[in-house]
Amino acid sequence: MLVLGIESSCDETAAAVVANGERICASVVASQILTHEKYGGVVPELASREHLRAIEPVVDEACQQAEVKLRDVDAIAVTEGPGLIGSLLVGLVYGKTLALSLDKPLVGVNHLEGHIHAVVLQNKTDRAAGKVVAEASLPAVTLVVSGGHTSLFHVASSAMNAEQKPFHYRQLGRTRDDAAGEAFDKVAKLLALGYPGGPFIDKLSRYGNPHAVDFGRINMRGNPLDFSFSGLKTAVLYQVRGTELAREAEARRTWRRTLDKPALDELRGQCSQSTLDLIASFQRAAVQDLVERTLAAAEGLHVDNVFVTGGVACNSLLREQFVDRCGREGRQIFFPSPALSTDNAAMIAAAGYYKLLAGQRAGVSLTAHASFPLDVEQN
Ligand code: KG4
Ligand code: ZN
């Protein structure tokens, strides 16, 4: 079954063709980084406009790369939420229109469910390519960590029942304020490192001392599997405000305007050792919190498989720490490749495939939801 996936929940317009939920025939992502860069964050109105411009060429490109015509596709899967409403509507209406005009089945996919399926898709792709990797089987404790989300789920496969729910999701915790990626991006914006900030912080942290600033542990009242990153972000602000680091950041901001894309070494050359130490210490505190809460959930639920997905899953320290801790605790850790960790449509097509297999179909009433919890009620 060839599924065309469409994703437009935030600032990437993406289309992909995936065969049988396991073989990526094409995956095309049009990024809007250049549009939003000067604002240091996604501007919703601009994002919708860019999606409108990109959706048709991106879908065409995916079909061309997969060497299929739209009429050869067996079904269409489209992100229905959560996300920016204007952005979501562009992909959703496009997908719905294709499905209606070509008379193909349509299914709506939760963006978070897509991120979770990216792990399974990666694992299937690796195994099909002959890589010796364990099977990413369920149940799994899953951390979805990106610019918009930081949530923990217990994911299980459910025996097909009357409601035909192929996967069973139970939310264990969520961020109460900023998503982890948002904190990375805001700290990078404060220090004028570049946009989006996560990859810059990741790379520059290698040159800093992660123990230079002790941010302490993040304490959570109530559910210990919830997250909170706004306090850590504010603690970084207090380290910077009114100090030499702030003046240095302003100088860097001016310098950055003169360059399109500075090389990492050039950017590093514009950062004092104190700035690099602060960046590395922030990253360590954020990563430690993500790793500890996720593994506490796995331990509490006696689950041996851990999935980590979403844009922040690209972070090298996060990967290192999860691999190290899981190795010592006898758990299996699974990540998608970086390209499948950040927003893409292959994950939407893969998640949609299982829903289609289970007989789920969306009608013309399918609509976008800015907020769209992923749990057993909905799936
Ligand atoms: O999954 P994604 O593409 O979009 C959302 O659904 O939010 O994630 C984007 C986020 C951004 O906040 C970006 O800074 C972060 O992922 N990110 C990283 C890294 N690569 C991307 N954060 C930390 N380290 C990275 N290497
Ligand atoms: Zn995402």
PDB file of C-alpha atoms and ligand atoms in Angstrom, residues 12 111 115 146-149 181-182 184-185 196-199 202 310-312 314-316 341-343, ligand 1:
ATOM      1  CA  GLU A  12       8.048  22.769   7.356  1.00  0.00           C
ATOM      2  CA  HIS A 111       1.536  14.978  14.708  1.00  0.00           C
ATOM      3  CA  HIS A 115       6.876  11.418  15.666  1.00  0.00           C
ATOM      4  CA  SER A 146      10.703  19.085  19.927  1.00  0.00           C
ATOM      5  CA  GLY A 147      10.200  22.810  19.536  1.00  0.00           C
ATOM      6  CA  GLY A 148       6.494  22.506  20.227  1.00  0.00           C
ATOM      7  CA  HIS A 149       6.236  19.458  22.482  1.00  0.00           C
ATOM      8  CA  GLY A 181      13.322  22.786  21.937  1.00  0.00           C
ATOM      9  CA  GLU A 182      11.689  26.129  22.648  1.00  0.00           C
ATOM     10  CA  PHE A 184      17.058  25.762  23.363  1.00  0.00           C
ATOM     11  CA  ASP A 185      15.790  28.226  20.760  1.00  0.00           C
ATOM     12  CA  PRO A 196      16.763  27.545  15.139  1.00  0.00           C
ATOM     13  CA  GLY A 197      19.022  27.481  18.160  1.00  0.00           C
ATOM     14  CA  GLY A 198      19.111  23.806  19.144  1.00  0.00           C
ATOM     15  CA  PRO A 199      21.720  22.703  16.584  1.00  0.00           C
ATOM     16  CA  ASP A 202      24.547  21.318  20.447  1.00  0.00           C
ATOM     17  CA  GLY A 310      11.223  14.901  17.733  1.00  0.00           C
ATOM     18  CA  GLY A 311      13.694  17.606  16.710  1.00  0.00           C
ATOM     19  CA  VAL A 312      15.586  17.674  20.019  1.00  0.00           C
ATOM     20  CA  CYS A 314      18.968  15.085  17.164  1.00  0.00           C
ATOM     21  CA  ASN A 315      20.933  16.448  20.128  1.00  0.00           C
ATOM     22  CA  SER A 316      24.230  14.628  20.430  1.00  0.00           C
ATOM     23  CA  SER A 341      13.471  13.097  14.026  1.00  0.00           C
ATOM     24  CA  THR A 342      12.611  16.598  12.841  1.00  0.00           C
ATOM     25  CA  ASP A 343       9.286  17.303  11.151  1.00  0.00           C
TER      26      ASP A 343
HETATM   27  O1  KG4 B   1      10.321  18.234  15.552  1.00  0.00           O
HETATM   28  P1  KG4 B   1      10.705  19.597  15.064  1.00  0.00           P
HETATM   29  O2  KG4 B   1      11.309  19.686  13.690  1.00  0.00           O
HETATM   30  O3  KG4 B   1       9.498  20.580  15.072  1.00  0.00           O
HETATM   31  C1  KG4 B   1       8.516  20.595  16.088  1.00  0.00           C
HETATM   32  O4  KG4 B   1       7.589  19.756  16.044  1.00  0.00           O
HETATM   33  O5  KG4 B   1       8.720  21.457  16.998  1.00  0.00           O
HETATM   34  O6  KG4 B   1      11.714  20.204  16.157  1.00  0.00           O
HETATM   35  C2  KG4 B   1      12.359  21.443  16.004  1.00  0.00           C
HETATM   36  C3  KG4 B   1      13.111  21.740  17.298  1.00  0.00           C
HETATM   37  C4  KG4 B   1      13.704  23.143  17.365  1.00  0.00           C
HETATM   38  O7  KG4 B   1      13.388  23.698  18.618  1.00  0.00           O
HETATM   39  C5  KG4 B   1      15.199  22.895  17.232  1.00  0.00           C
HETATM   40  O8  KG4 B   1      16.001  23.866  17.866  1.00  0.00           O
HETATM   41  C6  KG4 B   1      15.337  21.554  17.908  1.00  0.00           C
HETATM   42  O9  KG4 B   1      14.206  20.821  17.451  1.00  0.00           O
HETATM   43  N1  KG4 B   1      16.583  20.855  17.542  1.00  0.00           N
HETATM   44  C7  KG4 B   1      17.581  20.598  18.415  1.00  0.00           C
HETATM   45  C8  KG4 B   1      18.619  19.985  17.667  1.00  0.00           C
HETATM   46  N2  KG4 B   1      18.201  19.877  16.370  1.00  0.00           N
HETATM   47  C9  KG4 B   1      16.950  20.415  16.305  1.00  0.00           C
HETATM   48  N3  KG4 B   1      17.682  20.847  19.724  1.00  0.00           N
HETATM   49  C10 KG4 B   1      18.819  20.471  20.347  1.00  0.00           C
HETATM   50  N4  KG4 B   1      19.866  19.895  19.698  1.00  0.00           N
HETATM   51  C11 KG4 B   1      19.799  19.633  18.373  1.00  0.00           C
HETATM   52  N5  KG4 B   1      20.842  19.062  17.749  1.00  0.00           N
END
